[in-house]
Amino acid sequence: MLSVQMEQRVNLKFLVKLGKTFIEAYAMLKEVYGSVCLSRSQVFELFKWFKEGHETIEDNPRPGRTSASKTDENVGRRLSSIRELAEITGIDKECVRQISHESFNMRKVCAKLVPKLPIPEQKESRMNICADILNNIHIDPGLLDTVITCDDKIRKN
């Protein structure tokens, strides 16, 4: 069974052989595949590729490391530091960072990777803390007058 992307490539190759224009071919793909349709630029590149007479629907091999570094085992230890994961797996640090960012939607906080969105328990805890602060402000409206804020540009006389 072909993936959706490969299926679209086969269909685009067919449309090129039928003599359809890029606009017609893209409109047909968009109508059939909707939100999972390849982007306009991807369709344009593939359309040009098939128009030039190329027959293969597979990607050309790319230079650099193979994508075999993205395995279930490597992806399983997501709460480790990038350096630690790179040392354990033997993968370049940038590859590890891309995998954690793109596959898990994670970002770096201090030295650990954590999810970008808080979990429900964290949201509830934050709501409770904010509610307590608001209650304290309602009880003592002058509470915020006691808060001192500054930035890193404090002037010394």
Tab-separated table of N, CA and C in Angstrom:
chain	number	residue	atom	x	y	z
A	1	MET	N	0.843	-1.181	0.000
A	1	MET	CA	0.000	0.000	0.000
A	1	MET	C	0.891	1.247	0.000
A	2	LEU	N	0.623	2.162	-0.888
A	2	LEU	CA	1.408	3.388	-0.998
A	2	LEU	C	0.993	4.395	0.063
A	3	SER	N	1.947	5.201	0.494
A	3	SER	CA	1.611	6.295	1.398
A	3	SER	C	0.835	7.347	0.605
A	4	VAL	N	0.191	8.249	1.309
A	4	VAL	CA	-0.602	9.291	0.649
A	4	VAL	C	0.285	10.142	-0.257
A	5	GLN	N	1.508	10.450	0.205
A	5	GLN	CA	2.405	11.267	-0.610
A	5	GLN	C	2.794	10.538	-1.899
A	6	MET	N	3.106	9.252	-1.777
A	6	MET	CA	3.505	8.487	-2.961
A	6	MET	C	2.322	8.328	-3.918
A	7	GLU	N	1.141	8.146	-3.354
A	7	GLU	CA	-0.069	8.039	-4.167
A	7	GLU	C	-0.274	9.329	-4.970
A	8	GLN	N	-0.051	10.462	-4.332
A	8	GLN	CA	-0.203	11.747	-5.015
A	8	GLN	C	0.836	11.898	-6.122
A	9	ARG	N	2.035	11.403	-5.888
A	9	ARG	CA	3.077	11.467	-6.918
A	9	ARG	C	2.675	10.647	-8.146
A	10	VAL	N	2.137	9.444	-7.892
A	10	VAL	CA	1.701	8.588	-8.999
A	10	VAL	C	0.596	9.291	-9.781
A	11	ASN	N	-0.369	9.857	-9.056
A	11	ASN	CA	-1.471	10.552	-9.723
A	11	ASN	C	-0.981	11.773	-10.495
A	12	LEU	N	-0.025	12.502	-9.937
A	12	LEU	CA	0.520	13.672	-10.621
A	12	LEU	C	1.259	13.251	-11.896
A	13	LYS	N	2.000	12.166	-11.817
A	13	LYS	CA	2.706	11.648	-12.994
A	13	LYS	C	1.693	11.303	-14.089
A	14	PHE	N	0.585	10.696	-13.691
A	14	PHE	CA	-0.488	10.346	-14.624
A	14	PHE	C	-1.073	11.608	-15.268
A	15	LEU	N	-1.323	12.634	-14.455
A	15	LEU	CA	-1.898	13.879	-14.976
A	15	LEU	C	-0.938	14.573	-15.945
A	16	VAL	N	0.361	14.517	-15.663
A	16	VAL	CA	1.356	15.097	-16.574
A	16	VAL	C	1.327	14.349	-17.900
A	17	LYS	N	1.243	13.020	-17.840
A	17	LYS	CA	1.208	12.225	-19.070
A	17	LYS	C	-0.070	12.476	-19.868
A	18	LEU	N	-1.162	12.872	-19.169
A	18	LEU	CA	-2.401	13.222	-19.868
A	18	LEU	C	-2.320	14.600	-20.522
A	19	GLY	N	-1.264	15.358	-20.188
A	19	GLY	CA	-1.088	16.678	-20.778
A	19	GLY	C	-1.781	17.793	-20.018
A	20	LYS	N	-2.134	17.542	-18.762
A	20	LYS	CA	-2.778	18.574	-17.943
A	20	LYS	C	-1.766	19.660	-17.601
A	21	THR	N	-2.259	20.881	-17.402
A	21	THR	CA	-1.387	21.974	-16.975
A	21	THR	C	-1.159	21.850	-15.474
A	22	PHE	N	-0.187	22.612	-14.978
A	22	PHE	CA	0.092	22.590	-13.538
A	22	PHE	C	-1.138	22.999	-12.741
A	23	ILE	N	-1.811	24.070	-13.175
A	23	ILE	CA	-2.989	24.583	-12.457
A	23	ILE	C	-4.077	23.511	-12.398
A	24	GLU	N	-4.333	22.849	-13.515
A	24	GLU	CA	-5.362	21.803	-13.552
A	24	GLU	C	-4.972	20.634	-12.648
A	25	ALA	N	-3.721	20.227	-12.744
A	25	ALA	CA	-3.256	19.083	-11.948
A	25	ALA	C	-3.326	19.394	-10.459
A	26	TYR	N	-2.876	20.585	-10.071
A	26	TYR	CA	-2.903	20.962	-8.653
A	26	TYR	C	-4.339	21.038	-8.147
A	27	ALA	N	-5.238	21.604	-8.953
A	27	ALA	CA	-6.651	21.705	-8.559
A	27	ALA	C	-7.256	20.316	-8.359
A	28	MET	N	-6.918	19.379	-9.240
A	28	MET	CA	-7.442	18.015	-9.114
A	28	MET	C	-6.914	17.334	-7.858
A	29	LEU	N	-5.614	17.477	-7.598
A	29	LEU	CA	-5.038	16.884	-6.387
A	29	LEU	C	-5.666	17.495	-5.142
A	30	LYS	N	-5.841	18.806	-5.146
A	30	LYS	CA	-6.425	19.508	-3.998
A	30	LYS	C	-7.861	19.030	-3.764
A	31	GLU	N	-8.603	18.816	-4.855
A	31	GLU	CA	-9.990	18.359	-4.741
A	31	GLU	C	-10.064	16.950	-4.158
A	32	VAL	N	-9.163	16.086	-4.591
A	32	VAL	CA	-9.183	14.692	-4.139
A	32	VAL	C	-8.629	14.545	-2.726
A	33	TYR	N	-7.496	15.188	-2.424
A	33	TYR	CA	-6.806	14.957	-1.159
A	33	TYR	C	-7.105	15.996	-0.081
A	34	GLY	N	-7.656	17.124	-0.457
A	34	GLY	CA	-8.040	18.137	0.528
A	34	GLY	C	-6.881	18.597	1.392
A	35	SER	N	-7.052	18.471	2.713
A	35	SER	CA	-6.062	19.005	3.657
A	35	SER	C	-4.753	18.215	3.679
A	36	VAL	N	-4.749	16.987	3.176
A	36	VAL	CA	-3.510	16.200	3.169
A	36	VAL	C	-2.783	16.286	1.825
A	37	CYS	N	-3.246	17.193	0.973
A	37	CYS	CA	-2.613	17.376	-0.335
A	37	CYS	C	-1.212	17.958	-0.159
A	38	LEU	N	-0.315	17.567	-1.043
A	38	LEU	CA	1.025	18.148	-1.047
A	38	LEU	C	0.915	19.657	-1.228
A	39	SER	N	1.900	20.389	-0.736
A	39	SER	CA	1.881	21.847	-0.874
A	39	SER	C	2.029	22.224	-2.347
A	40	ARG	N	1.629	23.449	-2.647
A	40	ARG	CA	1.704	23.941	-4.023
A	40	ARG	C	3.135	23.866	-4.553
A	41	SER	N	4.105	24.237	-3.714
A	41	SER	CA	5.502	24.215	-4.164
A	41	SER	C	5.986	22.781	-4.407
A	42	GLN	N	5.552	21.836	-3.563
A	42	GLN	CA	5.938	20.437	-3.775
A	42	GLN	C	5.340	19.913	-5.079
A	43	VAL	N	4.055	20.236	-5.305
A	43	VAL	CA	3.400	19.791	-6.536
A	43	VAL	C	4.100	20.414	-7.743
A	44	PHE	N	4.476	21.686	-7.632
A	44	PHE	CA	5.161	22.355	-8.739
A	44	PHE	C	6.482	21.666	-9.060
A	45	GLU	N	7.277	21.372	-8.030
A	45	GLU	CA	8.572	20.710	-8.248
A	45	GLU	C	8.379	19.333	-8.888
A	46	LEU	N	7.415	18.568	-8.380
A	46	LEU	CA	7.163	17.239	-8.943
A	46	LEU	C	6.617	17.338	-10.365
A	47	PHE	N	5.740	18.305	-10.607
A	47	PHE	CA	5.182	18.509	-11.943
A	47	PHE	C	6.310	18.774	-12.935
A	48	LYS	N	7.219	19.667	-12.541
A	48	LYS	CA	8.370	19.991	-13.387
A	48	LYS	C	9.239	18.744	-13.614
A	49	TRP	N	9.444	17.969	-12.552
A	49	TRP	CA	10.249	16.744	-12.604
A	49	TRP	C	9.673	15.767	-13.632
A	50	PHE	N	8.361	15.517	-13.549
A	50	PHE	CA	7.726	14.580	-14.479
A	50	PHE	C	7.645	15.169	-15.887
A	51	LYS	N	7.468	16.466	-16.001
A	51	LYS	CA	7.395	17.135	-17.300
A	51	LYS	C	8.726	17.013	-18.044
A	52	GLU	N	9.837	16.982	-17.279
A	52	GLU	CA	11.170	16.839	-17.879
A	52	GLU	C	11.438	15.409	-18.343
A	53	GLY	N	10.499	14.495	-18.087
A	53	GLY	CA	10.633	13.130	-18.571
A	53	GLY	C	11.088	12.112	-17.550
A	54	HIS	N	11.280	12.518	-16.319
A	54	HIS	CA	11.677	11.571	-15.282
A	54	HIS	C	10.519	10.613	-14.999
A	55	GLU	N	10.853	9.368	-14.727
A	55	GLU	CA	9.825	8.349	-14.531
A	55	GLU	C	9.651	7.919	-13.079
A	56	THR	N	10.697	8.007	-12.291
A	56	THR	CA	10.635	7.482	-10.926
A	56	THR	C	9.813	8.400	-10.020
A	57	ILE	N	9.060	7.778	-9.101
A	57	ILE	CA	8.288	8.563	-8.133
A	57	ILE	C	9.012	8.637	-6.795
A	58	GLU	N	10.123	7.920	-6.686
A	58	GLU	CA	10.909	7.917	-5.445
A	58	GLU	C	11.786	9.162	-5.380
A	59	ASP	N	12.109	9.586	-4.164
A	59	ASP	CA	13.038	10.699	-3.972
A	59	ASP	C	14.441	10.267	-4.370
A	60	ASN	N	15.223	11.209	-4.858
A	60	ASN	CA	16.636	10.935	-5.111
A	60	ASN	C	17.347	10.789	-3.778
A	61	PRO	N	18.366	9.937	-3.699
A	61	PRO	CA	19.110	9.831	-2.445
A	61	PRO	C	19.764	11.163	-2.110
A	62	ARG	N	19.762	11.485	-0.830
A	62	ARG	CA	20.339	12.753	-0.377
A	62	ARG	C	21.658	12.490	0.320
A	63	PRO	N	22.563	13.472	0.262
A	63	PRO	CA	23.835	13.298	0.964
A	63	PRO	C	23.632	13.393	2.472
A	64	GLY	N	24.597	12.873	3.212
A	64	GLY	CA	24.528	12.970	4.669
A	64	GLY	C	24.074	11.668	5.300
A	65	ARG	N	23.771	11.748	6.580
A	65	ARG	CA	23.342	10.562	7.314
A	65	ARG	C	21.996	10.056	6.821
A	66	THR	N	21.789	8.763	6.972
A	66	THR	CA	20.506	8.187	6.611
A	66	THR	C	19.489	8.517	7.691
A	67	SER	N	18.231	8.377	7.360
A	67	SER	CA	17.190	8.687	8.329
A	67	SER	C	16.934	7.513	9.266
A	68	ALA	N	17.789	6.503	9.241
A	68	ALA	CA	17.634	5.353	10.128
A	68	ALA	C	17.874	5.732	11.583
A	69	SER	N	18.348	6.941	11.825
A	69	SER	CA	18.599	7.368	13.201
A	69	SER	C	17.307	7.646	13.950
A	70	LYS	N	16.186	7.733	13.250
A	70	LYS	CA	14.899	8.002	13.891
A	70	LYS	C	14.187	6.665	14.114
A	71	THR	N	14.574	5.980	15.181
A	71	THR	CA	13.979	4.693	15.510
A	71	THR	C	13.148	4.819	16.773
A	72	ASP	N	12.315	3.800	17.045
A	72	ASP	CA	11.479	3.812	18.248
A	72	ASP	C	12.334	3.895	19.505
A	73	GLU	N	13.462	3.199	19.499
A	73	GLU	CA	14.341	3.209	20.674
A	73	GLU	C	14.905	4.607	20.923
A	74	ASN	N	15.337	5.272	19.839
A	74	ASN	CA	15.894	6.616	19.983
A	74	ASN	C	14.837	7.621	20.414
A	75	VAL	N	13.625	7.420	19.955
A	75	VAL	CA	12.548	8.344	20.251
A	75	VAL	C	12.006	8.121	21.663
A	76	GLY	N	12.179	6.934	22.223
A	76	GLY	CA	11.633	6.595	23.535
A	76	GLY	C	12.195	7.387	24.694
A	77	ARG	N	13.453	7.782	24.639
A	77	ARG	CA	14.090	8.486	25.758
A	77	ARG	C	14.041	9.987	25.520
A	78	ARG	N	12.873	10.560	25.469
A	78	ARG	CA	12.711	11.950	25.064
A	78	ARG	C	12.996	12.961	26.156
A	79	LEU	N	13.076	12.551	27.409
A	79	LEU	CA	13.301	13.497	28.492
A	79	LEU	C	14.765	13.573	28.902
A	80	SER	N	15.648	13.265	28.003
A	80	SER	CA	17.081	13.352	28.257
A	80	SER	C	17.636	14.582	27.558
A	81	SER	N	18.848	14.919	27.894
A	81	SER	CA	19.456	16.066	27.225
A	81	SER	C	19.861	15.670	25.809
A	82	ILE	N	19.942	16.654	24.956
A	82	ILE	CA	20.310	16.404	23.564
A	82	ILE	C	21.699	15.803	23.475
A	83	ARG	N	22.628	16.325	24.260
A	83	ARG	CA	24.000	15.818	24.230
A	83	ARG	C	24.028	14.351	24.661
A	84	GLU	N	23.303	14.051	25.728
A	84	GLU	CA	23.260	12.678	26.233
A	84	GLU	C	22.683	11.738	25.183
A	85	LEU	N	21.599	12.148	24.544
A	85	LEU	CA	21.003	11.310	23.501
A	85	LEU	C	21.941	11.152	22.310
A	86	ALA	N	22.630	12.215	21.953
A	86	ALA	CA	23.563	12.138	20.827
A	86	ALA	C	24.700	11.170	21.131
A	87	GLU	N	25.206	11.187	22.373
A	87	GLU	CA	26.284	10.275	22.759
A	87	GLU	C	25.809	8.828	22.766
A	88	ILE	N	24.624	8.590	23.306
A	88	ILE	CA	24.098	7.226	23.412
A	88	ILE	C	23.832	6.625	22.037
A	89	THR	N	23.209	7.414	21.162
A	89	THR	CA	22.791	6.885	19.864
A	89	THR	C	23.844	7.004	18.775
A	90	GLY	N	24.839	7.866	18.992
A	90	GLY	CA	25.846	8.074	17.955
A	90	GLY	C	25.335	8.943	16.818
A	91	ILE	N	24.268	9.692	17.078
A	91	ILE	CA	23.669	10.572	16.074
A	91	ILE	C	24.144	11.994	16.344
A	92	ASP	N	24.254	12.774	15.302
A	92	ASP	CA	24.630	14.174	15.432
A	92	ASP	C	23.630	14.909	16.330
A	93	LYS	N	24.124	15.861	17.145
A	93	LYS	CA	23.263	16.598	18.084
A	93	LYS	C	22.134	17.328	17.368
A	94	GLU	N	22.417	17.885	16.202
A	94	GLU	CA	21.384	18.620	15.468
A	94	GLU	C	20.267	17.684	15.007
A	95	CYS	N	20.616	16.456	14.601
A	95	CYS	CA	19.599	15.471	14.216
A	95	CYS	C	18.715	15.117	15.407
A	96	VAL	N	19.333	14.929	16.562
A	96	VAL	CA	18.577	14.613	17.778
A	96	VAL	C	17.636	15.764	18.114
A	97	ARG	N	18.126	16.996	17.990
A	97	ARG	CA	17.284	18.155	18.286
A	97	ARG	C	16.096	18.228	17.334
A	98	GLN	N	16.336	17.975	16.051
A	98	GLN	CA	15.252	18.019	15.070
A	98	GLN	C	14.215	16.939	15.346
A	99	ILE	N	14.666	15.733	15.679
A	99	ILE	CA	13.734	14.645	15.983
A	99	ILE	C	12.861	15.020	17.166
A	100	SER	N	13.468	15.521	18.239
A	100	SER	CA	12.692	15.855	19.436
A	100	SER	C	11.754	17.029	19.179
A	101	HIS	N	12.184	17.979	18.371
A	101	HIS	CA	11.344	19.150	18.104
A	101	HIS	C	10.200	18.797	17.159
A	102	GLU	N	10.500	18.109	16.052
A	102	GLU	CA	9.494	17.835	15.031
A	102	GLU	C	8.580	16.670	15.403
A	103	SER	N	9.123	15.612	15.988
A	103	SER	CA	8.310	14.435	16.295
A	103	SER	C	7.515	14.584	17.579
A	104	PHE	N	8.094	15.273	18.562
A	104	PHE	CA	7.448	15.359	19.867
A	104	PHE	C	6.957	16.751	20.214
A	105	ASN	N	7.190	17.715	19.322
A	105	ASN	CA	6.771	19.089	19.592
A	105	ASN	C	7.324	19.546	20.936
A	106	MET	N	8.607	19.301	21.157
A	106	MET	CA	9.251	19.638	22.423
A	106	MET	C	10.277	20.742	22.205
A	107	ARG	N	10.555	21.474	23.275
A	107	ARG	CA	11.556	22.524	23.218
A	107	ARG	C	12.479	22.381	24.411
A	108	LYS	N	13.619	23.056	24.345
A	108	LYS	CA	14.612	22.945	25.404
A	108	LYS	C	14.292	23.925	26.531
A	109	VAL	N	14.255	23.423	27.742
A	109	VAL	CA	14.111	24.249	28.937
A	109	VAL	C	15.235	23.816	29.853
A	110	CYS	N	16.137	24.725	30.150
A	110	CYS	CA	17.368	24.406	30.876
A	110	CYS	C	18.095	23.323	30.083
A	111	ALA	N	18.363	22.176	30.705
A	111	ALA	CA	19.098	21.130	30.001
A	111	ALA	C	18.199	19.961	29.636
A	112	LYS	N	16.902	20.087	29.858
A	112	LYS	CA	15.979	18.988	29.578
A	112	LYS	C	14.989	19.398	28.499
A	113	LEU	N	14.474	18.417	27.774
A	113	LEU	CA	13.437	18.662	26.790
A	113	LEU	C	12.090	18.397	27.450
A	114	VAL	N	11.194	19.343	27.344
A	114	VAL	CA	9.875	19.200	27.955
A	114	VAL	C	8.809	19.556	26.928
A	115	PRO	N	7.592	19.036	27.102
A	115	PRO	CA	6.519	19.386	26.168
A	115	PRO	C	6.251	20.891	26.185
A	116	LYS	N	5.876	21.455	25.030
A	116	LYS	CA	5.597	22.883	24.944
A	116	LYS	C	4.336	23.248	25.715
A	117	LEU	N	3.340	22.392	25.678
A	117	LEU	CA	2.075	22.686	26.340
A	117	LEU	C	2.033	22.023	27.711
A	118	PRO	N	1.501	22.730	28.726
A	118	PRO	CA	1.427	22.118	30.055
A	118	PRO	C	0.383	21.008	30.084
A	119	ILE	N	0.616	20.026	30.942
A	119	ILE	CA	-0.346	18.943	31.108
A	119	ILE	C	-1.508	19.463	31.948
A	120	PRO	N	-2.657	18.785	31.956
A	120	PRO	CA	-3.829	19.282	32.691
A	120	PRO	C	-3.561	19.577	34.167
A	121	GLU	N	-2.731	18.769	34.832
A	121	GLU	CA	-2.430	19.006	36.245
A	121	GLU	C	-1.687	20.328	36.428
A	122	GLN	N	-0.767	20.629	35.499
A	122	GLN	CA	-0.029	21.888	35.567
A	122	GLN	C	-0.965	23.075	35.338
A	123	LYS	N	-1.887	22.920	34.391
A	123	LYS	CA	-2.850	23.991	34.133
A	123	LYS	C	-3.696	24.260	35.375
A	124	GLU	N	-4.173	23.181	36.012
A	124	GLU	CA	-5.007	23.324	37.201
A	124	GLU	C	-4.225	23.986	38.335
A	125	SER	N	-2.974	23.567	38.522
A	125	SER	CA	-2.139	24.153	39.564
A	125	SER	C	-1.939	25.647	39.320
A	126	ARG	N	-1.666	26.028	38.082
A	126	ARG	CA	-1.473	27.438	37.746
A	126	ARG	C	-2.749	28.243	37.977
A	127	MET	N	-3.894	27.650	37.630
A	127	MET	CA	-5.178	28.331	37.851
A	127	MET	C	-5.410	28.560	39.340
A	128	ASN	N	-5.100	27.555	40.167
A	128	ASN	CA	-5.282	27.691	41.619
A	128	ASN	C	-4.377	28.781	42.190
A	129	ILE	N	-3.131	28.809	41.752
A	129	ILE	CA	-2.188	29.824	42.233
A	129	ILE	C	-2.668	31.222	41.835
A	130	CYS	N	-3.096	31.370	40.584
A	130	CYS	CA	-3.589	32.676	40.123
A	130	CYS	C	-4.843	33.096	40.883
A	131	ALA	N	-5.733	32.139	41.161
A	131	ALA	CA	-6.947	32.453	41.925
A	131	ALA	C	-6.583	32.923	43.330
A	132	ASP	N	-5.596	32.268	43.960
A	132	ASP	CA	-5.145	32.688	45.295
A	132	ASP	C	-4.577	34.108	45.262
A	133	ILE	N	-3.782	34.400	44.259
A	133	ILE	CA	-3.199	35.741	44.138
A	133	ILE	C	-4.302	36.785	43.957
A	134	LEU	N	-5.288	36.480	43.102
A	134	LEU	CA	-6.397	37.414	42.898
A	134	LEU	C	-7.186	37.637	44.183
A	135	ASN	N	-7.431	36.567	44.942
A	135	ASN	CA	-8.135	36.704	46.225
A	135	ASN	C	-7.351	37.605	47.167
A	136	ASN	N	-6.034	37.418	47.241
A	136	ASN	CA	-5.201	38.260	48.103
A	136	ASN	C	-5.237	39.724	47.669
A	137	ILE	N	-5.296	39.963	46.359
A	137	ILE	CA	-5.359	41.338	45.858
A	137	ILE	C	-6.706	41.973	46.198
A	138	HIS	N	-7.790	41.177	46.131
A	138	HIS	CA	-9.114	41.705	46.495
A	138	HIS	C	-9.176	42.037	47.985
A	139	ILE	N	-8.533	41.215	48.795
A	139	ILE	CA	-8.510	41.462	50.243
A	139	ILE	C	-7.666	42.694	50.557
A	140	ASP	N	-6.491	42.792	49.931
A	140	ASP	CA	-5.583	43.921	50.175
A	140	ASP	C	-5.216	44.563	48.832
A	141	PRO	N	-5.996	45.588	48.391
A	141	PRO	CA	-5.733	46.214	47.088
A	141	PRO	C	-4.339	46.834	46.976
A	142	GLY	N	-3.697	47.143	48.068
A	142	GLY	CA	-2.366	47.736	48.031
A	142	GLY	C	-1.254	46.714	47.926
A	143	LEU	N	-1.607	45.444	47.793
A	143	LEU	CA	-0.606	44.367	47.751
A	143	LEU	C	0.395	44.553	46.606
A	144	LEU	N	-0.098	44.943	45.454
A	144	LEU	CA	0.801	45.094	44.303
A	144	LEU	C	1.753	46.274	44.458
A	145	ASP	N	1.430	47.211	45.348
A	145	ASP	CA	2.333	48.337	45.590
A	145	ASP	C	3.618	47.890	46.277
A	146	THR	N	3.599	46.711	46.893
A	146	THR	CA	4.780	46.212	47.602
A	146	THR	C	5.703	45.392	46.702
A	147	VAL	N	5.269	45.152	45.467
A	147	VAL	CA	6.071	44.358	44.535
A	147	VAL	C	7.125	45.257	43.897
A	148	ILE	N	8.366	44.814	43.926
A	148	ILE	CA	9.473	45.565	43.334
A	148	ILE	C	9.917	44.827	42.075
A	149	THR	N	9.938	45.540	40.973
A	149	THR	CA	10.404	44.938	39.720
A	149	THR	C	11.551	45.763	39.181
A	150	CYS	N	12.422	45.128	38.430
A	150	CYS	CA	13.525	45.844	37.803
A	150	CYS	C	14.045	45.013	36.644
A	151	ASP	N	14.856	45.617	35.827
A	151	ASP	CA	15.488	44.872	34.746
A	151	ASP	C	16.993	44.840	34.981
A	152	ASP	N	17.724	44.342	34.031
A	152	ASP	CA	19.166	44.192	34.209
A	152	ASP	C	19.931	45.495	33.982
A	153	LYS	N	19.229	46.590	33.752
A	153	LYS	CA	19.885	47.873	33.496
A	153	LYS	C	19.734	48.817	34.694
A	154	ILE	N	19.867	48.300	35.890
A	154	ILE	CA	19.766	49.131	37.089
A	154	ILE	C	20.964	50.073	37.114
A	155	ARG	N	20.681	51.345	37.267
A	155	ARG	CA	21.755	52.347	37.256
A	155	ARG	C	22.350	52.489	38.649
A	156	LYS	N	23.656	52.534	38.694
A	156	LYS	CA	24.353	52.762	39.962
A	156	LYS	C	24.791	54.217	40.003
A	157	ASN	N	24.515	54.892	41.111
A	157	ASN	CA	24.907	56.306	41.257
A	157	ASN	C	26.290	56.432	41.808
